[in-house]
mmCIF file of C-alpha atoms in Angstrom:
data_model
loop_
_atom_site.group_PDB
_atom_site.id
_atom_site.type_symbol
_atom_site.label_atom_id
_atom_site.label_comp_id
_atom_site.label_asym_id
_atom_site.label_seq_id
_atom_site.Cartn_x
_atom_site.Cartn_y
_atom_site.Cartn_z
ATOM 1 C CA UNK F 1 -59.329 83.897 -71.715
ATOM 2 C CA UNK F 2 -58.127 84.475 -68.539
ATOM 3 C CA UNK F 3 -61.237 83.890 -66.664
ATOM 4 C CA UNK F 4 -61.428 80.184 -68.848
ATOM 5 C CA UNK F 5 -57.793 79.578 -67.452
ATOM 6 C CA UNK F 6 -58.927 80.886 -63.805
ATOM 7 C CA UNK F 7 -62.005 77.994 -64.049
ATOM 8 C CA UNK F 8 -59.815 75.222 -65.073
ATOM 9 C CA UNK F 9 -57.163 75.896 -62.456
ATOM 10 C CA UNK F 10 -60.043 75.988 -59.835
ATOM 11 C CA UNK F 11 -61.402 72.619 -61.202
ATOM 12 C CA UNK F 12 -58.355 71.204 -61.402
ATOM 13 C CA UNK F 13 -57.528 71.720 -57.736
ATOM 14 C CA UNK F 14 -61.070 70.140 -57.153
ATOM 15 C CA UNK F 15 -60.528 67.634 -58.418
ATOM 16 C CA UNK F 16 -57.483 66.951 -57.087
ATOM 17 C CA UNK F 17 -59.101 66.768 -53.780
ATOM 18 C CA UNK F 18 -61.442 64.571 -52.334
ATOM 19 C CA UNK F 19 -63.160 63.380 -49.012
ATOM 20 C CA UNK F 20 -62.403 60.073 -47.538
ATOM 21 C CA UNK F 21 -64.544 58.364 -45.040
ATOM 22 C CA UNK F 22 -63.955 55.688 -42.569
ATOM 23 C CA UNK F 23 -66.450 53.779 -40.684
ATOM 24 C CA UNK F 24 -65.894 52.012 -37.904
ATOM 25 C CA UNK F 25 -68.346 48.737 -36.708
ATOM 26 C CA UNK F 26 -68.219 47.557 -33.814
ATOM 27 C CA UNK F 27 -67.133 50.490 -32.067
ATOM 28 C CA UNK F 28 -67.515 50.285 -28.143
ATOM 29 C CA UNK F 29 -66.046 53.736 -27.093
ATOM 30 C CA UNK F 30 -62.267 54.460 -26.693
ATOM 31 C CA UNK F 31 -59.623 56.075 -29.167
ATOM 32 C CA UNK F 32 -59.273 55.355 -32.643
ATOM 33 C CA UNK F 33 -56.096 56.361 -34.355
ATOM 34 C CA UNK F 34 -55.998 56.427 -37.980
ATOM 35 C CA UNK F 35 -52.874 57.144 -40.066
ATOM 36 C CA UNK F 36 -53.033 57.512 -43.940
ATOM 37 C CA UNK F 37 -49.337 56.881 -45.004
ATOM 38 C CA UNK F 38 -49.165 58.848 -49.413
ATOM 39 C CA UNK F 39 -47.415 55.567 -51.447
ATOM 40 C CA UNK F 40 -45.864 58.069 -53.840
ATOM 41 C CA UNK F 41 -46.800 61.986 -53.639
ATOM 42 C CA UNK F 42 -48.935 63.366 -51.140
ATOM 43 C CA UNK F 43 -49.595 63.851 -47.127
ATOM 44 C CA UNK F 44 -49.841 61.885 -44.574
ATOM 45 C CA UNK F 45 -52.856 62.331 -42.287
ATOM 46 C CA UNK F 46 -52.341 61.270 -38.875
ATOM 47 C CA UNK F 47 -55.903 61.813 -36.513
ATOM 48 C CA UNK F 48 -57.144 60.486 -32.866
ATOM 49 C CA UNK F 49 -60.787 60.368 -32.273
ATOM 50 C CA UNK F 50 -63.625 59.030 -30.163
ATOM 51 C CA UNK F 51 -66.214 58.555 -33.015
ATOM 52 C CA UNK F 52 -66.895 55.343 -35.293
ATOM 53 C CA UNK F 53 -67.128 57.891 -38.358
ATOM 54 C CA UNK F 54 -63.469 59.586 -39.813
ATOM 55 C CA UNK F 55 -63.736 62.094 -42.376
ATOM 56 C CA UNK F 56 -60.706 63.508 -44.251
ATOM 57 C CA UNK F 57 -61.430 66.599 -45.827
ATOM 58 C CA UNK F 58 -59.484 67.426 -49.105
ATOM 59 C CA UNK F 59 -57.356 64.374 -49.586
ATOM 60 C CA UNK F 60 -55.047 64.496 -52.644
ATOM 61 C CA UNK F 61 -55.834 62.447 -54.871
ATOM 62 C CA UNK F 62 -53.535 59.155 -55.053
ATOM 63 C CA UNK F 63 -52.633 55.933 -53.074
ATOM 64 C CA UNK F 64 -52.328 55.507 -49.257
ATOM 65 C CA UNK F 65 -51.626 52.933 -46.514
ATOM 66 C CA UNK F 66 -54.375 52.984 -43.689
ATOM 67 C CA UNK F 67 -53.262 51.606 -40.591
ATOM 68 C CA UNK F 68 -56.082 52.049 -37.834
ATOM 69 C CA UNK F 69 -55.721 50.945 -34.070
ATOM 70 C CA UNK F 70 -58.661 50.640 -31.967
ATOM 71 C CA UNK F 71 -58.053 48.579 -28.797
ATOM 72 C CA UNK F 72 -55.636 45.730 -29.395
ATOM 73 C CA UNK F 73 -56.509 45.807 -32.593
ATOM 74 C CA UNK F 74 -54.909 46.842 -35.677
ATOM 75 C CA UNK F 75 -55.868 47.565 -39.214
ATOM 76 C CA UNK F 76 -53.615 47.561 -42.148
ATOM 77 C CA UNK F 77 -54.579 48.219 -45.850
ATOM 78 C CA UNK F 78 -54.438 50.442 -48.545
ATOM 79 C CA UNK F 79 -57.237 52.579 -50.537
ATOM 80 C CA UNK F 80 -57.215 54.611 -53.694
ATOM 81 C CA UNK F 81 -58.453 58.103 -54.228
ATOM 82 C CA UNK F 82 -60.710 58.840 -56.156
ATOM 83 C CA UNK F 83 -62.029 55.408 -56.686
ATOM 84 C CA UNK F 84 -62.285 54.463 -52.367
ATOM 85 C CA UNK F 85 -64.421 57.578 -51.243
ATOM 86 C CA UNK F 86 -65.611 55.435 -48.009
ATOM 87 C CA UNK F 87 -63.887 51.900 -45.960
ATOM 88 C CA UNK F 88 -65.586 50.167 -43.713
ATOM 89 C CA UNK F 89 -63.982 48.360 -40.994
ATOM 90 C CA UNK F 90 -65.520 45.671 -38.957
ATOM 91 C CA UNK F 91 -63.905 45.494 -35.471
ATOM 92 C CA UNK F 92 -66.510 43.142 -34.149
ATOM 93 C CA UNK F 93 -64.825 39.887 -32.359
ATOM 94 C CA UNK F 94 -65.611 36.120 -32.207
ATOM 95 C CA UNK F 95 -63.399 33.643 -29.850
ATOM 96 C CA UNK F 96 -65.036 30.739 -31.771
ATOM 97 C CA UNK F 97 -62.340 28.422 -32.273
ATOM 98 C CA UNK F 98 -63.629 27.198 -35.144
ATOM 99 C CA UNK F 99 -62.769 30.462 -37.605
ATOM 100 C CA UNK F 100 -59.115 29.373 -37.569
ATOM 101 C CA UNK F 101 -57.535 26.583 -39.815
ATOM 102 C CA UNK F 102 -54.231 25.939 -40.971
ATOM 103 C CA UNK F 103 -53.539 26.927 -44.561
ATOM 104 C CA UNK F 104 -49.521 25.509 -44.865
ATOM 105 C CA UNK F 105 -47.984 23.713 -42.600
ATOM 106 C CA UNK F 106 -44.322 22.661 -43.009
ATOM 107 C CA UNK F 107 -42.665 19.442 -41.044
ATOM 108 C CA UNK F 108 -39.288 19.681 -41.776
ATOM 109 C CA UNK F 109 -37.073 16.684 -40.758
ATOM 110 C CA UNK F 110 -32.945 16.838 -40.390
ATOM 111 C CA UNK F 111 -30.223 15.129 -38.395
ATOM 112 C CA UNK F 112 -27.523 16.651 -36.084
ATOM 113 C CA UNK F 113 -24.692 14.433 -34.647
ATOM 114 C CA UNK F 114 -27.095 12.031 -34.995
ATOM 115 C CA UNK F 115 -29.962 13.224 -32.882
ATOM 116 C CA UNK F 116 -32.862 13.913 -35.010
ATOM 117 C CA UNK F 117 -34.444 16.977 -34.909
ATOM 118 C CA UNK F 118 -37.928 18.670 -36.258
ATOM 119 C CA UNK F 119 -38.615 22.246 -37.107
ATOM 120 C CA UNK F 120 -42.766 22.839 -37.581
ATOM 121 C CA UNK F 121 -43.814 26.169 -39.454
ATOM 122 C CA UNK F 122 -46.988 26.336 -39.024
ATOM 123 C CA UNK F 123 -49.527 28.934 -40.871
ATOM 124 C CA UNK F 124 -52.479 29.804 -39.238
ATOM 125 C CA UNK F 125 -55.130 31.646 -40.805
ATOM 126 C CA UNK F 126 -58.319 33.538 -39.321
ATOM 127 C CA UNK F 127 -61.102 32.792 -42.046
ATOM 128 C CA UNK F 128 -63.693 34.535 -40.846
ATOM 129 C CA UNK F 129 -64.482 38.971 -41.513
ATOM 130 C CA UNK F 130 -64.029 39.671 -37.909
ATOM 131 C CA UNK F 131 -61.613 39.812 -35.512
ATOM 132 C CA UNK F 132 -60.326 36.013 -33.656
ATOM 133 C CA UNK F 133 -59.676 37.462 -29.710
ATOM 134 C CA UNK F 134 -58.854 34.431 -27.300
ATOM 135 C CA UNK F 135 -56.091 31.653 -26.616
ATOM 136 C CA UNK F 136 -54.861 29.778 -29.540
ATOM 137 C CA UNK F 137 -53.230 26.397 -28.842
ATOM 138 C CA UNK F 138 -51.267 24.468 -31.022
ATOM 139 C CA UNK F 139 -50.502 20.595 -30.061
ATOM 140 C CA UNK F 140 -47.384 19.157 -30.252
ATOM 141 C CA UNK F 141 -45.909 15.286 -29.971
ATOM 142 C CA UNK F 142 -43.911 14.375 -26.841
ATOM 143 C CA UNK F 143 -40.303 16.916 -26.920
ATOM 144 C CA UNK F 144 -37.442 17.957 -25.897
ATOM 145 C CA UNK F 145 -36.366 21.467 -25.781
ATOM 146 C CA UNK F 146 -38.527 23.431 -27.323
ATOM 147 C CA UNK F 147 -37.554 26.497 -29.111
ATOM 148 C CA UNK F 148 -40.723 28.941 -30.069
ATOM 149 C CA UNK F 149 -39.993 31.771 -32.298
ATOM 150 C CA UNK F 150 -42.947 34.576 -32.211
ATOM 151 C CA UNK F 151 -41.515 36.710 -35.121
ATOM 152 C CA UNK F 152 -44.081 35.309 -37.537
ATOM 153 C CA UNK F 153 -46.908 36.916 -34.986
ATOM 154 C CA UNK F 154 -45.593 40.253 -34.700
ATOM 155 C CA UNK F 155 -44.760 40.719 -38.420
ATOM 156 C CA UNK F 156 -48.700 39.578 -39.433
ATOM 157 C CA UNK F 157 -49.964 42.439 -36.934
ATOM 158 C CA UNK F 158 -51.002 39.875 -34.165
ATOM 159 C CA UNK F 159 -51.168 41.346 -30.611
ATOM 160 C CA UNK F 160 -50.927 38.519 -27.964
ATOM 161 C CA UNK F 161 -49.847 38.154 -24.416
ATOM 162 C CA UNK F 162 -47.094 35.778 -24.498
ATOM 163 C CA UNK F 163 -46.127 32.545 -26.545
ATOM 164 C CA UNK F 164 -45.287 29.326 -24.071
ATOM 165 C CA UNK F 165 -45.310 25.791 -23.371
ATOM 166 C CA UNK F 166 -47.883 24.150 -21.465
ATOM 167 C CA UNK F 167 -47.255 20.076 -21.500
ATOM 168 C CA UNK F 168 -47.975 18.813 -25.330
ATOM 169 C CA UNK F 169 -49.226 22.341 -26.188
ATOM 170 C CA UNK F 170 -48.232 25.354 -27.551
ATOM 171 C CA UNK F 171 -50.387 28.664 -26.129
ATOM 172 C CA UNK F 172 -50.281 31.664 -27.698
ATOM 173 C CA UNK F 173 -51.991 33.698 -25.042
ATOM 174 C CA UNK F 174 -54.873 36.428 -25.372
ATOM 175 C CA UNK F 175 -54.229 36.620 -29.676
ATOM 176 C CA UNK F 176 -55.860 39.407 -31.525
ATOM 177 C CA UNK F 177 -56.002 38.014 -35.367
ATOM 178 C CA UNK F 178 -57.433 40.511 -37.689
ATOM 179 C CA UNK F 179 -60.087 39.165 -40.433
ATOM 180 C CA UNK F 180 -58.745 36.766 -42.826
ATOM 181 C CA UNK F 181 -55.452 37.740 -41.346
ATOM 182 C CA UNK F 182 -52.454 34.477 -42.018
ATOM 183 C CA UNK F 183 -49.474 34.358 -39.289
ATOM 184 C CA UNK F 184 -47.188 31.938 -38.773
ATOM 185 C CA UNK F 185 -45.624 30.293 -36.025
ATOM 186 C CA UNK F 186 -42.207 28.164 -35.850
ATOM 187 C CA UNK F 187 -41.171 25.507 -33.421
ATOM 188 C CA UNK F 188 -38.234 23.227 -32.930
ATOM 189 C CA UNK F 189 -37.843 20.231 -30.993
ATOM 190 C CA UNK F 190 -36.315 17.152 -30.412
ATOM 191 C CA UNK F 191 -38.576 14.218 -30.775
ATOM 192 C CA UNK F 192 -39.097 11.832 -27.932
ATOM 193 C CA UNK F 193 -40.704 9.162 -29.303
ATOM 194 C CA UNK F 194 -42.934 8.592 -32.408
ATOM 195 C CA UNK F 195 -42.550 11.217 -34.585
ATOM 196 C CA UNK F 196 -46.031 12.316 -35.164
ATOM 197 C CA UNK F 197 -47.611 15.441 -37.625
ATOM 198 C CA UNK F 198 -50.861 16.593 -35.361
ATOM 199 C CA UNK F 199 -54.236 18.034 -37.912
ATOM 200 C CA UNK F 200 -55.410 19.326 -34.745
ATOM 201 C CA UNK F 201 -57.066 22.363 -37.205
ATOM 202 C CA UNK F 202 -58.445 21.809 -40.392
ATOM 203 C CA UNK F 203 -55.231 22.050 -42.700
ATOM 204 C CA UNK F 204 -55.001 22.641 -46.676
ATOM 205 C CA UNK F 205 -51.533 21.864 -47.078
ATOM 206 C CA UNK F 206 -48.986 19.985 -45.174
ATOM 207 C CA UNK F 207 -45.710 19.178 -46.580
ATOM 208 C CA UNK F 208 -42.938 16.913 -45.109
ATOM 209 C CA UNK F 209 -39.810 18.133 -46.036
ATOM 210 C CA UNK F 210 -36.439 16.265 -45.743
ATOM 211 C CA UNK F 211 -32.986 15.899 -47.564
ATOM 212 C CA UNK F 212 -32.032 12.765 -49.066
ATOM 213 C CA UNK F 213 -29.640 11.603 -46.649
ATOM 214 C CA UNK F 214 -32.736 10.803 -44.221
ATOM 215 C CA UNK F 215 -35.112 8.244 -45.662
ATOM 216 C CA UNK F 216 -38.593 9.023 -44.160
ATOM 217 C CA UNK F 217 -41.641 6.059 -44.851
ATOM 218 C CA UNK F 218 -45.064 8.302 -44.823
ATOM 219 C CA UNK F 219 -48.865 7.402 -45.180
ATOM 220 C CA UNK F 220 -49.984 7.276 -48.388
ATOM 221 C CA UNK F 221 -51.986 10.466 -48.106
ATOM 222 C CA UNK F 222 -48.599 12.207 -48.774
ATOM 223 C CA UNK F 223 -47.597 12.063 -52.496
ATOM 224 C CA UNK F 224 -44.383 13.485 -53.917
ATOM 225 C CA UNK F 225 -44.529 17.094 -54.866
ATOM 226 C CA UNK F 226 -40.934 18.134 -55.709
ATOM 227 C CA UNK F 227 -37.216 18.177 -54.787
ATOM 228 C CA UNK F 228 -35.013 21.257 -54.843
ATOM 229 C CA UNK F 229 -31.513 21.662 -53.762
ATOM 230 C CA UNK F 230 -30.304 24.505 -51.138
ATOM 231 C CA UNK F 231 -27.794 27.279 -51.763
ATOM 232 C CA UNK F 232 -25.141 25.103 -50.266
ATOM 233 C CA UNK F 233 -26.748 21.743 -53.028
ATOM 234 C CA UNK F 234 -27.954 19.354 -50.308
ATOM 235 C CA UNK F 235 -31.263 18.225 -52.317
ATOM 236 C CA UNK F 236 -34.693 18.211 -50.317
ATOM 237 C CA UNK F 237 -37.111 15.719 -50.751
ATOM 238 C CA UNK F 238 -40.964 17.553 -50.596
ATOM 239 C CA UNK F 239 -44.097 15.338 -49.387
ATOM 240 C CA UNK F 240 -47.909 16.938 -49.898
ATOM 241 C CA UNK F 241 -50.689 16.219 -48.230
ATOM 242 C CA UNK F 242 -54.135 18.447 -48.947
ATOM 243 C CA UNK F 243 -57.186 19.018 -47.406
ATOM 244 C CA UNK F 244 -56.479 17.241 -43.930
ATOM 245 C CA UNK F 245 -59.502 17.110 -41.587
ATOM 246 C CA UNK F 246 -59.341 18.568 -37.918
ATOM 247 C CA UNK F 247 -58.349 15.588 -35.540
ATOM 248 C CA UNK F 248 -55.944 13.742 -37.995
ATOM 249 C CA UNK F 249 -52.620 12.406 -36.237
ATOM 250 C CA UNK F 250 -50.235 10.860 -38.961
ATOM 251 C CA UNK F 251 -47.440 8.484 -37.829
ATOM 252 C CA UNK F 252 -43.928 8.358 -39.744
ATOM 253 C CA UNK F 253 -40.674 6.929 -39.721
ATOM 254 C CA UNK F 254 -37.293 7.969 -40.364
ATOM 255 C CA UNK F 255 -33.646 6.924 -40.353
ATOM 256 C CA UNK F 256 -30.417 7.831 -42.116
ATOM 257 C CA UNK F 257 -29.852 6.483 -45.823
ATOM 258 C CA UNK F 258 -26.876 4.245 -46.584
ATOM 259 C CA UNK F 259 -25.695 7.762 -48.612
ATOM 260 C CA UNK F 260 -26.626 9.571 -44.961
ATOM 261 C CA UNK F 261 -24.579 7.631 -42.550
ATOM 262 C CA UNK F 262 -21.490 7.762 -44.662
ATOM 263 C CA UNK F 263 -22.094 11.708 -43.949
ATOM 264 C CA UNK F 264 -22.605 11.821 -40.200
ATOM 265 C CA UNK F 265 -20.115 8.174 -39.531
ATOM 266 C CA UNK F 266 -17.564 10.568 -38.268
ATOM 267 C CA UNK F 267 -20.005 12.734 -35.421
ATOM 268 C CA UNK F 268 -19.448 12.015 -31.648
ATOM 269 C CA UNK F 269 -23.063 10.815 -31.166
ATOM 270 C CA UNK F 270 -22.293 10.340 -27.817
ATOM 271 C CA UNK F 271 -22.562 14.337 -27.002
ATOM 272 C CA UNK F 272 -25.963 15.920 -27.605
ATOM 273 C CA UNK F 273 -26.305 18.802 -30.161
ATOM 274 C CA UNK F 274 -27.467 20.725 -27.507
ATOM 275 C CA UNK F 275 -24.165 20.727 -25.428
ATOM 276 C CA UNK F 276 -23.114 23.201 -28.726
ATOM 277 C CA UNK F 277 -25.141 26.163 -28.899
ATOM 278 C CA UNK F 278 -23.453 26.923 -32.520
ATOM 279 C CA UNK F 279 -24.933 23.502 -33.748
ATOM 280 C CA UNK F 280 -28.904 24.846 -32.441
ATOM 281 C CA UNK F 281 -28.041 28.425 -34.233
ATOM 282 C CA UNK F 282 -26.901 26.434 -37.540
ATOM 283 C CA UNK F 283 -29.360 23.596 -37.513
ATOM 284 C CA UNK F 284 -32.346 27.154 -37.302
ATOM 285 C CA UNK F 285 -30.983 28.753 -40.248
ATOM 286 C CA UNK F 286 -30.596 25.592 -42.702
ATOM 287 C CA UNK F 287 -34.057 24.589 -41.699
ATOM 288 C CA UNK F 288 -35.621 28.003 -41.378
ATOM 289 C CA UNK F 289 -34.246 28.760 -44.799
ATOM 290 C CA UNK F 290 -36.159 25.583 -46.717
ATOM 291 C CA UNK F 291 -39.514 26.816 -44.699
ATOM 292 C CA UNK F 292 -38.732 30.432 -45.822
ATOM 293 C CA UNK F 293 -38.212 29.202 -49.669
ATOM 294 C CA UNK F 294 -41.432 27.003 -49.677
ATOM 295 C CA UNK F 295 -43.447 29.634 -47.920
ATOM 296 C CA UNK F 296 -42.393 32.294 -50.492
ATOM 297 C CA UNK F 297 -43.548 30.031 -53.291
ATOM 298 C CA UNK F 298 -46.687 28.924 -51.748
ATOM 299 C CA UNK F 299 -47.577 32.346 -51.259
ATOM 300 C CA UNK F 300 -45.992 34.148 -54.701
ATOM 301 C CA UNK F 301 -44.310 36.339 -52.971
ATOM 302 C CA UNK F 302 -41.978 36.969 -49.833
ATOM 303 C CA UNK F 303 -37.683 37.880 -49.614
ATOM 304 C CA UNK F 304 -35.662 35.056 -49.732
ATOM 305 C CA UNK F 305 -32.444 35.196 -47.775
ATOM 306 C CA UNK F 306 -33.999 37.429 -44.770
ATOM 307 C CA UNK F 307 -32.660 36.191 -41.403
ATOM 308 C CA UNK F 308 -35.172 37.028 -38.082
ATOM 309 C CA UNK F 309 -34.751 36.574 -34.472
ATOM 310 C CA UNK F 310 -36.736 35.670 -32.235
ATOM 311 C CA UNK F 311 -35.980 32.027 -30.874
ATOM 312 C CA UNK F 312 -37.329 31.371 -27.255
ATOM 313 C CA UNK F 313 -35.755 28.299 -25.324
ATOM 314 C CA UNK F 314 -38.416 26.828 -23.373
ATOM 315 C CA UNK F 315 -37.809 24.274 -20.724
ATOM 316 C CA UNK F 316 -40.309 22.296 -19.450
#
């Protein structure tokens, strides 16, 4: 009896151990640091090597985060063991242009002592099983004080150089996008002449979003989607386009509703918004919060309410 207890104890610590194996493609010689992170019980492993092949001896048996950096690259997934004995990860690049589209992309109109102002969120996505390494520019209509914010970058795991202005253009400098990785940027500007939504990427979705006090006159590729009302009940109007083709510039108008410029009659619109720094910080949460909302239910997912910094004044 004791001998049958001795056997299943041993095969029970077997089996509660496993080996877990990482290749590595694309491997050109350097470190590779690999950190399995237990979700639940377990340990973590933590290991620096020079080899495309990582074996973990003994693993318990369970669920783990990987996060693997090779280069400026970085890995970030999760495996089950038993049941993920071996991952594969390709760190092969492209700097074809062409991999990256636009999956969402949110144009979000609102007024401010009656200077109109855009916010653009823009989601990129990398949609091909390697890694995007080069320049990513984003084109812009003709502004006024641009504000960039980069947060969307670092959170997705993008490496990059810097995020700046160049004329019409926004350049995110010397991005590292891993496969099928989504990130998204944010811009705000003031509009200096037509306002203009630029398809300068293959795009799946792009929504116009306004409230009701601004009456906006679109082409008739955007249908209605939905309205919703913010936590403070100022009801936004939602626009939809879908499956926009690289090269597509669409034209719109907008101007305060009768209901609009009863709201705003008593603003100085003789002093810019931007004399009053507290009007740029509120006019970046109340539009940053209907982005945040749409993103989360475009995606399924997401914390409403979550505040980042991050906002870059750039001057041209």
């Amino acid at each position: 009896m004791r001998k049958f207890a001795l056997i299943l104890g041993l095969m029970l610590i077997i089996s509660a151990a496993n080996a877990f194996e990482i290749r590595i493609e694309g491997y050109e010689g350097g470190n590779v640091t690999v950190r399995l992170i237990p979700i639940g019980n377990g340990t973590a492993e933590n290991v620096t090597v020079q080899e495309n092949v990582i074996t973990f001896q003994n693993i318990t048996n369970g669920s783990y985060h990987v996060i693997i950096t090779y280069r400026d690259m970085q890995y970030l997934g999760s495996v089950t063991i038993p049941g993920n004995d071996t991952l594969v990860v390709n760190f092969t690049k492209t700097s074809d242009t062409s991999v990256l589209k636009i999956d969402n992309m949110h144009y979000i109109l609102n007024y401010q002592n009656g200077d109109l102002v855009v916010l653009e969120v823009v989601n990129f996505e990398n949609t091909a099983d390697m890694y995007y390494a080069g320049d990513i520019v984003k084109e812009i209509p003709n502004a006024s004080h641009l504000m960039i914010d980069d947060t969307g970058l670092v959170q997705a795991g993008v490496s990059f150089e810097n995020v700046s202005q160049d004329g019409n253009s926004i350049v995110i400098k010397n991005a590292t996008v891993p496969p099928r990785g989504i990130f998204s940027l944010a811009y705000l500007y003031f509009p200096q002449g037509d306002l203009e939504i630029i398809a300068d990427y293959p795009t799946d979705i792009i929504r116009i979003i306004h409230p009701t006090a601004i009456t906006v006159s679109a082409p008739d590729v955007f249908k209605l989607e939905t309205q919703f009302a913010d936590a403070n009940g100022q009801v936004f109007v939602v626009l939809t386009a879908t499956n926009v083709t690289k090269g597509q510039v669409f034209t719109i108008t907008a101007e305060m509703s009768p209901q609009g410029a009863d709201v705003h009659a008593g603003a100085d619109r003789g002093k810019s918004p931007l004399d009053n720094p507290a009007v740029i910080v509120g006019v970046l949460l109340v539009v940053a919060g209907v982005a945040l909302f749409l993103y989360s239910n475009r995606k399924g997912g997401g914390n409403e309410g979550e505040e980042d910094g991050g906002w870059e004044l750039t001057d041209e």
